[in-house]
mmCIF file of C-alpha atoms in Angstrom:
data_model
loop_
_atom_site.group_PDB
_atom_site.id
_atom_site.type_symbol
_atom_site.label_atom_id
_atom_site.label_comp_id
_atom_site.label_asym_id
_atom_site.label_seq_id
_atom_site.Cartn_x
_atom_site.Cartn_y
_atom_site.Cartn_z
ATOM 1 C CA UNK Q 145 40.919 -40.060 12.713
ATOM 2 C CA UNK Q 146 38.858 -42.397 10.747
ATOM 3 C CA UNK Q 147 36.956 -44.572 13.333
ATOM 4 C CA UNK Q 148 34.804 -46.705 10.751
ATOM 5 C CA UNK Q 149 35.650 -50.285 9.669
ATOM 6 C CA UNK Q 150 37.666 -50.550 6.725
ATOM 7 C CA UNK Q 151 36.912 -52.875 3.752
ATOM 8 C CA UNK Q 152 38.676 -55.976 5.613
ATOM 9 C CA UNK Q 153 37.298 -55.461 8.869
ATOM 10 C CA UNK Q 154 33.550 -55.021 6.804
ATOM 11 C CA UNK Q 155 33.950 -58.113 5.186
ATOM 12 C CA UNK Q 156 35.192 -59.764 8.180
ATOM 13 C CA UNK Q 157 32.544 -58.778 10.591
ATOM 14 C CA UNK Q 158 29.917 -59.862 7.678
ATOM 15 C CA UNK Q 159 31.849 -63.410 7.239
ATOM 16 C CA UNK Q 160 31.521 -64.249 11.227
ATOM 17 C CA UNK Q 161 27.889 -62.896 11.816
ATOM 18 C CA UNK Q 162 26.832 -65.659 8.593
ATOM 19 C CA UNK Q 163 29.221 -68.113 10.082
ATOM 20 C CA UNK Q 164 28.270 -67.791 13.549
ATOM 21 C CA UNK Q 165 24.630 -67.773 13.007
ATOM 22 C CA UNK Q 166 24.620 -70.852 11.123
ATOM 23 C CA UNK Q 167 27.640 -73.226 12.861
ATOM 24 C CA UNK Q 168 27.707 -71.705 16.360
ATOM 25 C CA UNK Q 169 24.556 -70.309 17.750
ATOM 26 C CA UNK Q 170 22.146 -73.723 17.274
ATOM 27 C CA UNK Q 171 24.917 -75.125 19.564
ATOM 28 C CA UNK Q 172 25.955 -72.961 21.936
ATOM 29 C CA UNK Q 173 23.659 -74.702 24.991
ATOM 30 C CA UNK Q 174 24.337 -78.443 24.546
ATOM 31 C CA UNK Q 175 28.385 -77.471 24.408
ATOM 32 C CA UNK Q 176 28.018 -75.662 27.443
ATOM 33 C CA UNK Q 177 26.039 -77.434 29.443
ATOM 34 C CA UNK Q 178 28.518 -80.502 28.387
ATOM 35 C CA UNK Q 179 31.785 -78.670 28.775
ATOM 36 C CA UNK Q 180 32.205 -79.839 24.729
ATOM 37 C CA UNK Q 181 35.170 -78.542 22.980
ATOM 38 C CA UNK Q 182 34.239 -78.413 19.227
ATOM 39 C CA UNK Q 183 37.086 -78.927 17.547
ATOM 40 C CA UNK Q 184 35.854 -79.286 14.112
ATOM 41 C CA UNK Q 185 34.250 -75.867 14.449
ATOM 42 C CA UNK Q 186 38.068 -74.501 14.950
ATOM 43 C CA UNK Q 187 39.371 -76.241 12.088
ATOM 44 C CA UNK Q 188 36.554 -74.823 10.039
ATOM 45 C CA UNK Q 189 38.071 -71.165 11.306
ATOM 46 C CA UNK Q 190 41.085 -72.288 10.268
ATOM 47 C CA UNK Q 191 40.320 -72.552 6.764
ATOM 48 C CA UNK Q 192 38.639 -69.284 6.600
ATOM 49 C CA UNK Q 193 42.026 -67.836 8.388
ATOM 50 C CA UNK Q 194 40.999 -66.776 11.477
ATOM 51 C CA UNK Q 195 43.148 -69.264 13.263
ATOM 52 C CA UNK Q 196 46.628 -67.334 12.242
ATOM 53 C CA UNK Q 197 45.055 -63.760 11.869
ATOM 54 C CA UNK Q 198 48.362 -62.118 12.773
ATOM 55 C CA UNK Q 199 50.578 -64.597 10.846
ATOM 56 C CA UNK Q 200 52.109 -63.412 7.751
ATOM 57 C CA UNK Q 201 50.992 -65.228 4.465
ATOM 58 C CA UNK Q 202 54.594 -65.949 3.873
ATOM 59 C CA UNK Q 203 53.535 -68.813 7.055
ATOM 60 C CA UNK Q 204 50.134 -69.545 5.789
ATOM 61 C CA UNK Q 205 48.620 -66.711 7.770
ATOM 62 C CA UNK Q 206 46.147 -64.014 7.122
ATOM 63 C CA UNK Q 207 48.918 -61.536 7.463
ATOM 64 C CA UNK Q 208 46.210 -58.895 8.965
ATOM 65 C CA UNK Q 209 46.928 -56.459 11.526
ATOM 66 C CA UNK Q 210 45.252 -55.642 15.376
ATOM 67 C CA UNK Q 211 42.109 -53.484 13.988
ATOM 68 C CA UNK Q 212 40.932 -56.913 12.228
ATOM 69 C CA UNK Q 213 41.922 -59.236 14.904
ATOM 70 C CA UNK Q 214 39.492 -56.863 17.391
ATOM 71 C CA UNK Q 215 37.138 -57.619 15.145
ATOM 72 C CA UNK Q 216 37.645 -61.213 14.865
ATOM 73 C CA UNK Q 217 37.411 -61.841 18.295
ATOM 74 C CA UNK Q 218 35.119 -59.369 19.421
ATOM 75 C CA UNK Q 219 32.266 -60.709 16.349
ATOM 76 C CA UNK Q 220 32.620 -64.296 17.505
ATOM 77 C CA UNK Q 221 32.322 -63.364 21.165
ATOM 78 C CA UNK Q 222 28.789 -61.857 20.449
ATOM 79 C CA UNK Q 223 27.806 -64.983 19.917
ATOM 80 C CA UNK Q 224 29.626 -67.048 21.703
ATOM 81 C CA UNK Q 225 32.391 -66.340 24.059
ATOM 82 C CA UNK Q 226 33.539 -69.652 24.879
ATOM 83 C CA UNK Q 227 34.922 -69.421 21.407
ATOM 84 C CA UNK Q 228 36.087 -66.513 20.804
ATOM 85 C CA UNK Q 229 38.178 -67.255 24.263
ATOM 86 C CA UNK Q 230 39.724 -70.223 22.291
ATOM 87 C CA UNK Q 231 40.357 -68.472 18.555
ATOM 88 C CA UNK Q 232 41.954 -65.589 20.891
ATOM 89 C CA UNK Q 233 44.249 -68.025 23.066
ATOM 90 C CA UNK Q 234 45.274 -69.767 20.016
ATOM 91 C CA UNK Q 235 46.017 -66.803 18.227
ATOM 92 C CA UNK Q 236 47.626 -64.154 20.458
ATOM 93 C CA UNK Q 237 49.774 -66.771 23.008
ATOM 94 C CA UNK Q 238 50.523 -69.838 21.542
ATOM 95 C CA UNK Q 239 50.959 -68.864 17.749
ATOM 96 C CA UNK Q 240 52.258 -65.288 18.107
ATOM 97 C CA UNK Q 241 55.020 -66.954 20.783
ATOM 98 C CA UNK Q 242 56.675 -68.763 17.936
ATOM 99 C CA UNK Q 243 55.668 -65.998 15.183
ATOM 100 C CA UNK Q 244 57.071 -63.157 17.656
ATOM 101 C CA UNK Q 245 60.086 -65.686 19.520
ATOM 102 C CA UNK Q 246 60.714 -68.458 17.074
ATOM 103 C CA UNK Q 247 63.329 -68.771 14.686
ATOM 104 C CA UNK Q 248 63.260 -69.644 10.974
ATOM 105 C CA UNK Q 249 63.371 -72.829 10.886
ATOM 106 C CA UNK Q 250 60.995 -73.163 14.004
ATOM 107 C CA UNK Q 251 58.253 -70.688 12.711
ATOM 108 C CA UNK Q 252 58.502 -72.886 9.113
ATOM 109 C CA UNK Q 253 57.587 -75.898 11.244
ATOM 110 C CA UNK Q 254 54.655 -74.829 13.169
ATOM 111 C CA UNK Q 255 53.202 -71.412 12.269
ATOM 112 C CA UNK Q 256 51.260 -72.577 8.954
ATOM 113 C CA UNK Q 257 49.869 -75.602 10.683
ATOM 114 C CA UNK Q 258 48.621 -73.484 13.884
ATOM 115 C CA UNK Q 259 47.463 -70.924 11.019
ATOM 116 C CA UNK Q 260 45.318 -73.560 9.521
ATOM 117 C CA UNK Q 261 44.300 -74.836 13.055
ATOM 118 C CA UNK Q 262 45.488 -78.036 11.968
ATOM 119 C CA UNK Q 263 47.369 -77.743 14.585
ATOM 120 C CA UNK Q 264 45.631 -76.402 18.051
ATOM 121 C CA UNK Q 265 47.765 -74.073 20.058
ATOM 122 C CA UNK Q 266 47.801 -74.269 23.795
ATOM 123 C CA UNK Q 267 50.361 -71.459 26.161
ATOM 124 C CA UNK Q 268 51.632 -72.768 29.762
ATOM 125 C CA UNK Q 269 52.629 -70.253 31.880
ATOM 126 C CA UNK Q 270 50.438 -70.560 35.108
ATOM 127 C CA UNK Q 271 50.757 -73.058 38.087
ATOM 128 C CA UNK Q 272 48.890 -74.262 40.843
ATOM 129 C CA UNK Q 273 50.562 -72.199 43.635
ATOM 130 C CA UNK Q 274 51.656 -69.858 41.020
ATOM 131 C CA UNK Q 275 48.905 -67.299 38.938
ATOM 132 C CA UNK Q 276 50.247 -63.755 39.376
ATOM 133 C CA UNK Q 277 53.500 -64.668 40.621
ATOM 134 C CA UNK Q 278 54.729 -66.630 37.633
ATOM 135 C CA UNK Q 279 58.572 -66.054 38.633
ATOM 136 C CA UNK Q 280 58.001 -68.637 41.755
ATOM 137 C CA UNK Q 281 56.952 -71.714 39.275
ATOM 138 C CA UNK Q 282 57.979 -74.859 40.182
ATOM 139 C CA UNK Q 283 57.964 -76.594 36.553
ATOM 140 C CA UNK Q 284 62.092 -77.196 35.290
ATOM 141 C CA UNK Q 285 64.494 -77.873 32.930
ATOM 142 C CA UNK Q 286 67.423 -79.391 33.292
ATOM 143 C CA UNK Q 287 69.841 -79.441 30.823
ATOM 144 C CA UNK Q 288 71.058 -82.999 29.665
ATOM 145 C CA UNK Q 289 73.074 -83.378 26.322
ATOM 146 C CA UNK Q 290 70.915 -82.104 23.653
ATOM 147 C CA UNK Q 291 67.701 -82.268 25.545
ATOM 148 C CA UNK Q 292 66.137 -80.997 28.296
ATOM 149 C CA UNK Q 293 64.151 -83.216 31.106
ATOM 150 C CA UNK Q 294 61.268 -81.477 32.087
ATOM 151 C CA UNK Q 295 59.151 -82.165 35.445
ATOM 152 C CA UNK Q 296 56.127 -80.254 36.710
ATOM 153 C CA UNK Q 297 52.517 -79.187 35.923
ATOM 154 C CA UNK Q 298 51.119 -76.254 34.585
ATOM 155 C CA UNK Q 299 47.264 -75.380 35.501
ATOM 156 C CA UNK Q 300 44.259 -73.546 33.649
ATOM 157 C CA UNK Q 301 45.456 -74.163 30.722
ATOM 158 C CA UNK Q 302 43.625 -73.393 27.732
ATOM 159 C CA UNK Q 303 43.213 -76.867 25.016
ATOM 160 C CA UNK Q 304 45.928 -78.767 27.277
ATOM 161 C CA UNK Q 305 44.040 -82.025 26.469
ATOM 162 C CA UNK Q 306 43.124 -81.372 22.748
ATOM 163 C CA UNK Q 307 45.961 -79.014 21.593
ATOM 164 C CA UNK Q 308 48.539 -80.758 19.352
ATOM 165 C CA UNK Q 309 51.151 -78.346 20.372
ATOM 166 C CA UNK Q 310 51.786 -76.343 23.365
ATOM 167 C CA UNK Q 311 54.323 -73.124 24.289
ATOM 168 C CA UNK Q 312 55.480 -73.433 27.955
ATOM 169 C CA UNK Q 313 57.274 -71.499 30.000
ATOM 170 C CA UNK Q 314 59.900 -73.236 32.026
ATOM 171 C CA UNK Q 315 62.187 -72.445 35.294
ATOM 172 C CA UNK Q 316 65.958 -73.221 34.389
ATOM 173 C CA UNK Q 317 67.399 -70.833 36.709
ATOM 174 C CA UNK Q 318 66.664 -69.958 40.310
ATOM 175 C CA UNK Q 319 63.715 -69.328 41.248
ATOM 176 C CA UNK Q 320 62.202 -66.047 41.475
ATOM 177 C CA UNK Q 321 64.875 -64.599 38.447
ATOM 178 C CA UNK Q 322 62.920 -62.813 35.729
ATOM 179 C CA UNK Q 323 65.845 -64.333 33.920
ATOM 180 C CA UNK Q 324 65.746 -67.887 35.338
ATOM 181 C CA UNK Q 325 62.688 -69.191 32.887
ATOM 182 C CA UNK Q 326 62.645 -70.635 28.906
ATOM 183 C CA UNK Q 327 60.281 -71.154 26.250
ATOM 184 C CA UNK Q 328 59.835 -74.378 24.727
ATOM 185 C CA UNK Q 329 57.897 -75.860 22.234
ATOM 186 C CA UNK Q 330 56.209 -79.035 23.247
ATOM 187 C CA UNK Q 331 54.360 -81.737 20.599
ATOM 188 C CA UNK Q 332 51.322 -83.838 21.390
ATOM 189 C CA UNK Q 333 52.896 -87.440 21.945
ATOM 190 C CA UNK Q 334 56.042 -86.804 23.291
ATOM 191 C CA UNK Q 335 56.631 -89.516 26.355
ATOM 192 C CA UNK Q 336 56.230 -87.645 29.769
ATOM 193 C CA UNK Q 337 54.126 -85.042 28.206
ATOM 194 C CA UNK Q 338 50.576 -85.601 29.242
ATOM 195 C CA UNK Q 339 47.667 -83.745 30.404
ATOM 196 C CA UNK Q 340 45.688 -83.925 33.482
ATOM 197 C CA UNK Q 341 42.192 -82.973 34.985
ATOM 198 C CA UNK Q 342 39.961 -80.604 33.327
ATOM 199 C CA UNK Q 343 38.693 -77.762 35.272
ATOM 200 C CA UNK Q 344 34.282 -77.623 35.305
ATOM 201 C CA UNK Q 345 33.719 -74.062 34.806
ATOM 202 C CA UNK Q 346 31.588 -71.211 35.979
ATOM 203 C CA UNK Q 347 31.743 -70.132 32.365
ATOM 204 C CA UNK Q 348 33.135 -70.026 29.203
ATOM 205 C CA UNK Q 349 32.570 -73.851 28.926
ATOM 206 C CA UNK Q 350 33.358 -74.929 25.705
ATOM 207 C CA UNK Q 351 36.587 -73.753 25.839
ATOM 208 C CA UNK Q 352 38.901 -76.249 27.625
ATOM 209 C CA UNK Q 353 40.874 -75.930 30.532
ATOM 210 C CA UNK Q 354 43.093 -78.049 31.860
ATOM 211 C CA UNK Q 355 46.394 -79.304 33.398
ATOM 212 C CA UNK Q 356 49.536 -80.103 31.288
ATOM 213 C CA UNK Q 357 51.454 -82.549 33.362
ATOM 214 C CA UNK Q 358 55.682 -82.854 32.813
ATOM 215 C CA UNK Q 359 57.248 -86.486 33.784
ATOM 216 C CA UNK Q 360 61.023 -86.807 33.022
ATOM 217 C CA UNK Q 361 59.727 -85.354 29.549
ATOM 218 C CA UNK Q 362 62.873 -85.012 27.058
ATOM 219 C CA UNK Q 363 62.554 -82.580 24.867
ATOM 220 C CA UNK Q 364 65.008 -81.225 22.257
ATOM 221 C CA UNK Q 365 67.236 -78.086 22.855
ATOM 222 C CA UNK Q 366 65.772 -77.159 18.987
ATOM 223 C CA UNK Q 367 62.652 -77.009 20.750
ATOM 224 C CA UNK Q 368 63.451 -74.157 22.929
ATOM 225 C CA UNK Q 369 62.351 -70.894 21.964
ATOM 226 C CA UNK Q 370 64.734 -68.003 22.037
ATOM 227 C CA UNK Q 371 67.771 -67.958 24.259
ATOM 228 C CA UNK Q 372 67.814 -70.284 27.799
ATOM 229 C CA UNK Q 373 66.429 -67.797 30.498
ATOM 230 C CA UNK Q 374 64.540 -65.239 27.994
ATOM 231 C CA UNK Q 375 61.164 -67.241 28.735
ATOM 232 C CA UNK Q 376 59.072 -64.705 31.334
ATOM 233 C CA UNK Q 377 60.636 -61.569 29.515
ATOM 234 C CA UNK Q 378 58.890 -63.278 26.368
ATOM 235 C CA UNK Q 379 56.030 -64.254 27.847
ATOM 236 C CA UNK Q 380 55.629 -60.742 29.410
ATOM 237 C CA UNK Q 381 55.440 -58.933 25.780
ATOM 238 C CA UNK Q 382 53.283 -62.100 24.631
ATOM 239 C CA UNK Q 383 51.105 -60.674 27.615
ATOM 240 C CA UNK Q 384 51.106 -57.016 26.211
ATOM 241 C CA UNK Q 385 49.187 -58.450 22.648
ATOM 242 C CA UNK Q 386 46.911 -60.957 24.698
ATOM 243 C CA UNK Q 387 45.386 -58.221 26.288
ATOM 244 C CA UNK Q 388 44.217 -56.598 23.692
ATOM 245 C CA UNK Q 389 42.759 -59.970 22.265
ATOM 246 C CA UNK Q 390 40.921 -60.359 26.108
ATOM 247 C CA UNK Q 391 39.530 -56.565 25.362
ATOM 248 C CA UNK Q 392 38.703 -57.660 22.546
ATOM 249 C CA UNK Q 393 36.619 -61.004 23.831
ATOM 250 C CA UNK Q 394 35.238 -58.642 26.607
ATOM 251 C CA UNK Q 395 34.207 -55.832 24.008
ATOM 252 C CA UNK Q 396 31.884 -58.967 22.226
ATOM 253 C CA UNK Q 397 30.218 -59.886 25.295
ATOM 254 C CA UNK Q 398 29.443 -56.326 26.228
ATOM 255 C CA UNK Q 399 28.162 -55.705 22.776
ATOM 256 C CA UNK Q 400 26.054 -59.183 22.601
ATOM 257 C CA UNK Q 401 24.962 -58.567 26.647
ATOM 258 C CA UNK Q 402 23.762 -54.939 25.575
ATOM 259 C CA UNK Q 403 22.020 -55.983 22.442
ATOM 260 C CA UNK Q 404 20.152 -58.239 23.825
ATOM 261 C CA UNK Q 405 18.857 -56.152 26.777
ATOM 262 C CA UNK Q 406 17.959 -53.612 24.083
ATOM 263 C CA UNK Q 407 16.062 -56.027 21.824
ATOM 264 C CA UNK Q 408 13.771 -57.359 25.473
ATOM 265 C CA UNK Q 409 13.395 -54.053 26.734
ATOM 266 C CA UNK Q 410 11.399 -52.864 23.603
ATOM 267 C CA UNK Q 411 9.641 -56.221 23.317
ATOM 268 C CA UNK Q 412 8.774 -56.264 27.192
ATOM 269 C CA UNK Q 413 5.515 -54.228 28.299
ATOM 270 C CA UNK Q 414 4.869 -53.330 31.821
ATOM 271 C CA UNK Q 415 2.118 -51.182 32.450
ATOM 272 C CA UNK Q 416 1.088 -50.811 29.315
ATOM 273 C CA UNK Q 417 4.368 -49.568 27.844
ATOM 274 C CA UNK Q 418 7.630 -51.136 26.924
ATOM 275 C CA UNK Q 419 10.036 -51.099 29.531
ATOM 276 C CA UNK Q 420 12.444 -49.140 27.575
ATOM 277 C CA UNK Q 421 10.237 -46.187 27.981
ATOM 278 C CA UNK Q 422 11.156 -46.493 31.822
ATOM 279 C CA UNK Q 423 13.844 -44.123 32.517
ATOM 280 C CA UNK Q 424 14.994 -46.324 35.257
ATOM 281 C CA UNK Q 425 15.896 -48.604 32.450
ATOM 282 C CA UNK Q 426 16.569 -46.720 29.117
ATOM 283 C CA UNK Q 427 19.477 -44.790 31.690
ATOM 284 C CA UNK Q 428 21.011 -48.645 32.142
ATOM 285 C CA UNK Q 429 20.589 -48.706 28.340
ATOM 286 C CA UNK Q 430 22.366 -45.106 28.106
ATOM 287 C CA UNK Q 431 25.293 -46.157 30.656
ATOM 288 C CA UNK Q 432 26.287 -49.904 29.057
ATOM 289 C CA UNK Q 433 26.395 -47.823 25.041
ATOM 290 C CA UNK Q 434 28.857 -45.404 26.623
ATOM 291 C CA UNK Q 435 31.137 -47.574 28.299
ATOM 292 C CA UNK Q 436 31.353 -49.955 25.338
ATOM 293 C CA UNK Q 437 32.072 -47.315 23.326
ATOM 294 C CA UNK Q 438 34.827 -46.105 25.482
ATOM 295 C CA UNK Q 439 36.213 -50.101 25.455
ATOM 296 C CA UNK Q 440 36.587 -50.510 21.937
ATOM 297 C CA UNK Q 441 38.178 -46.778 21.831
ATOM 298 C CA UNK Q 442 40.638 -47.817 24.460
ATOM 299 C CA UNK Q 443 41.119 -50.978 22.848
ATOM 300 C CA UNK Q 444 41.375 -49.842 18.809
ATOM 301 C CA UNK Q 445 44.106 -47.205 20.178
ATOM 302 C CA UNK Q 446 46.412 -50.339 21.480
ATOM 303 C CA UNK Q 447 45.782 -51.565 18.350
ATOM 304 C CA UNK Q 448 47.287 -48.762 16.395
ATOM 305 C CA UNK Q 449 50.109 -48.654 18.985
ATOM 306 C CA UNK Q 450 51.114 -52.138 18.021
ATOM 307 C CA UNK Q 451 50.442 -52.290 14.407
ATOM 308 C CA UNK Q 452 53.073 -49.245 14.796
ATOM 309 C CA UNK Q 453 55.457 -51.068 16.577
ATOM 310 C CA UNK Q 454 55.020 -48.451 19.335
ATOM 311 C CA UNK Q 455 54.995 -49.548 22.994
ATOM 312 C CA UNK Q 456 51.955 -51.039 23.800
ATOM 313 C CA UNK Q 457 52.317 -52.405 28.059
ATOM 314 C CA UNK Q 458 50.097 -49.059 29.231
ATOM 315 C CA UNK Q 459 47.053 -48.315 26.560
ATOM 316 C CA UNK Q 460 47.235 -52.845 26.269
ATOM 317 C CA UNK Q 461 46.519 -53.028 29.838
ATOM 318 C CA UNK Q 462 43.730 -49.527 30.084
ATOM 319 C CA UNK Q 463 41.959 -51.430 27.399
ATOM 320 C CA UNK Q 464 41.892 -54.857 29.209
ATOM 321 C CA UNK Q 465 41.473 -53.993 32.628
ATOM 322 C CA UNK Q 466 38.536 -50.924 31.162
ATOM 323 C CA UNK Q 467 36.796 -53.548 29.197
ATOM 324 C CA UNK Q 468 36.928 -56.695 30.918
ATOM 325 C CA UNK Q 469 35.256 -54.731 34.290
ATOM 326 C CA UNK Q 470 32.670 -52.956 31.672
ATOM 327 C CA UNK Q 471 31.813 -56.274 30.442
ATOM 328 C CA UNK Q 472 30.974 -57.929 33.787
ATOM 329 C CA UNK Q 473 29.063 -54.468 34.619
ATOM 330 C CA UNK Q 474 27.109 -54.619 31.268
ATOM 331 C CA UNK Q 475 26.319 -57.969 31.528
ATOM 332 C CA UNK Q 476 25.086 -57.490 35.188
ATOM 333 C CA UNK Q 477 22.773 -54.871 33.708
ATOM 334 C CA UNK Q 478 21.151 -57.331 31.087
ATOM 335 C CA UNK Q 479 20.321 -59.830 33.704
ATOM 336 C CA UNK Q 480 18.995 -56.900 35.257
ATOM 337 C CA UNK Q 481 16.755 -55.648 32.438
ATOM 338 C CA UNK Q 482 15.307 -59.100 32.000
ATOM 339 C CA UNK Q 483 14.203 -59.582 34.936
ATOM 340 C CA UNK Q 484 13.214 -63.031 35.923
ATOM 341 C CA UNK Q 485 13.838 -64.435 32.502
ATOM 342 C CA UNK Q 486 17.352 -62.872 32.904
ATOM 343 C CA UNK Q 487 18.131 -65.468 35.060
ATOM 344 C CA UNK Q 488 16.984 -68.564 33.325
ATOM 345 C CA UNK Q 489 18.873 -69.894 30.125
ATOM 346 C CA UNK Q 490 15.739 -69.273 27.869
ATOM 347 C CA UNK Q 491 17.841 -66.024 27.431
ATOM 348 C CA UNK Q 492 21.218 -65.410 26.422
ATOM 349 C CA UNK Q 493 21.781 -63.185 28.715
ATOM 350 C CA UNK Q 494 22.782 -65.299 31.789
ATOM 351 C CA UNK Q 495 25.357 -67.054 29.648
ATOM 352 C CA UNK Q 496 26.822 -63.383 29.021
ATOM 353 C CA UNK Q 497 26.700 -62.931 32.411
ATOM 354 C CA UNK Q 498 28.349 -66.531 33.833
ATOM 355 C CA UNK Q 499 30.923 -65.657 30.625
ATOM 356 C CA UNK Q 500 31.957 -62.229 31.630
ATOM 357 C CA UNK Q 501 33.707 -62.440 34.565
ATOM 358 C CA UNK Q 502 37.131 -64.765 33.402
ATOM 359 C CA UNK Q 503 37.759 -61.196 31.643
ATOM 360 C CA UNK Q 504 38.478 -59.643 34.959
ATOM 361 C CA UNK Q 505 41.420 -62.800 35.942
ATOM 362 C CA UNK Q 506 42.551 -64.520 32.786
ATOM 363 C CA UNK Q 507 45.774 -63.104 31.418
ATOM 364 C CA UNK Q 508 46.430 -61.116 34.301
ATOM 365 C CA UNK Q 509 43.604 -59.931 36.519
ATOM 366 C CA UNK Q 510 42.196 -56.551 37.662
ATOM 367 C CA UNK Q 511 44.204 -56.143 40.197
ATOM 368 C CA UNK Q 512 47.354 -57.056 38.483
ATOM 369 C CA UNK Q 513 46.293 -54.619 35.356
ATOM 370 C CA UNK Q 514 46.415 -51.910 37.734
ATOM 371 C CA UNK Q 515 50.251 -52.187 39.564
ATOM 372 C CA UNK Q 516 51.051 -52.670 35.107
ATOM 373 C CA UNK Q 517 49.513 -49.251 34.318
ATOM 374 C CA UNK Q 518 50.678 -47.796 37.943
ATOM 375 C CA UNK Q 519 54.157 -48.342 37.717
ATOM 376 C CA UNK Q 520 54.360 -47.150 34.126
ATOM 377 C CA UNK Q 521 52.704 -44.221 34.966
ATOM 378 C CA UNK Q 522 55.067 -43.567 37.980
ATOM 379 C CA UNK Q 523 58.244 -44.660 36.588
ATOM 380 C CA UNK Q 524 59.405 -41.331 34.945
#
């Protein structure tokens, strides 16, 4: 096996470092200490193609594959994982819905402006009373003519204010039934559709959260993605590529949480020696290195699973749950290493740290990672 980048993944890991050091890094304080969502930046992405990186070109995508989105993600997220949180949302949920779910004519009509990030993408599943349990929603459908009235409220949901278009998933059965729930797409400025208040974050603040908010909303039945109750059986193989994309955003702040410990602990002297000559810390140093590299091992051999079209639920959810828990212990371990300063926002480290932990709850948590890989272990 061949575990270097190839050309594309080279060239893209060189693009993002120059891009990131230039249009993210001199910003990454004021938008989180504001909560700002830089939207510019995204379109900016979006014309060098990193906002449809698994679109075909055929759509106005990148057409690349799951080794190159890794390093998409996983590049920005070094820098700044607020953002790489967003490009990964927008990629994996929202656009890869409608590229893996949508029809012709509905993957014509939005894929090449999400893969141009003219379009934002935002992906509804959660609720307020409803985060792992996603079959007891609340939100509905009812059928009436050719539309569909929708009432509810979806919660932490990623651009609900700023995204122009949003994939939700819907109850139109009883509750409860895996089969009871659609996919629809919904459009910025369609009456009822509005969102509601956004959440003020631990972390990861310059990505938005927020409510979506349904109110007798009509929308189309050539809105609705697949066939009416095939919404949480979509949403659950959505799941299976967003966790790679979540490995992928934990494997960047590992990797930017580690570097930077590295970089203070040979530019800190104690005693009259850097503090890297300490085994107390250079075994810290030793233990983060390994566990990354087991991360983006896990994570690169989902990748080849579904670039292969092979099934993807067990090493997907090893690499997410592996990852997102090595990121909050690496970044633990940089706060650690800088000592005092580790804990003041001179450093980059506590933003690493504040960052890391989403990792272990967005897009299925910890917990939930573990009855995934469980029951496919047990079910032979």
């Amino acid at each position: 096996m061949n575990f270097d980048y190839n050309e594309t993944q080279g060239m893209i890991a060189e693009s993002i470092r120059d891009f990131a050091e230039k249009n993210i890094r001199p910003n990454i304080m004021e938008w989180d200490e504001t909560q700002h969502f830089p939207v510019d930046l995204f379109k900016q992405l979006g014309e060098m193609g990193y906002m449809g990186v698994l679109v075909p070109e055929e759509y106005g995508g990148s057409g690349l594959g799951y080794h190159e989105y890794i390093t998409v993600i996983e590049e920005i997220s070094k820098v700044d994982p607020s953002i790489g949180l967003s490009v990964a949302a927008h990629n994996s949920l929202c656009t890869n819905h409608i590229l893996t779910f949508g029809n012709e004519e509905q993957k014509k009509k939005w894929l090449p402006k999400l893969a141009t990030a003219e379009f934002i993408g935002a992906w509804g599943l959660t609720e307020h009373n409803t985060g792992s349990d996603a079959g007891g929603m609340n939100t509905t459908a009812v059928k009436d003519g050719d539309h569909w009235v929708v009432n509810g409220a979806k919660n932490f949901i990623t651009h609900a204010k700023s995204g122009d278009v949003a994939v939700v998933i819907v109850r139109t059965g009883e509750k409860g039934d895996s089969r009871g729930m659609t996919a629809f797409v919904f459009e910025k400025g369609m009456p009822g559709f509005t969102s509601g208040k956004k959440e003020n974050k631990l972390g990861m603040r310059a990505s938005e959260t927020a409510e979506l908010v349904f109110d007798n909303c009509r929308i189309p039945d050539a809105n609705r993605l697949g066939e009416v109750g095939e919404g949480f059986i979509q949403a659950m193989k959505v799941l299976d590529g967003g966790r790679i994309s979540i490995g992928a955003l934990s494997l960047g702040i590992a990797k930017g949480a580690y570097e930077a410990a590295l970089k203070y602990s040979k530019e800190r002297h104690q005693f009259g020696q850097p503090i890297s000559s300490f085994q107390g810390i250079a075994f810290k140093l030793a233990d983060m290195a390994t566990e990354i590299e087991a991360s983006e091992l896990l994570l690169h051999k989902a990748a080849f699973l579904k670039n292969n079209h092979k099934p993807v639920t067990l090493a997907g959810a090893m690499g997410k749950m592996y990852s997102s828990e090595v990121c909050v212990r690496v970044a633990n371990e940089a706060v650690q290493i800088h000592g005092g300063y580790g804990y003041t926002k001179d450093y980059p480290v506590e933003k690493f740290y504040r960052d890391a932990k989403l990792c272990t709850i967005g897009e299925g948590t910890t917990e939930i990672q573990k009855l995934v890989i469980s029951r496919n272990l047990l079910k032979d």
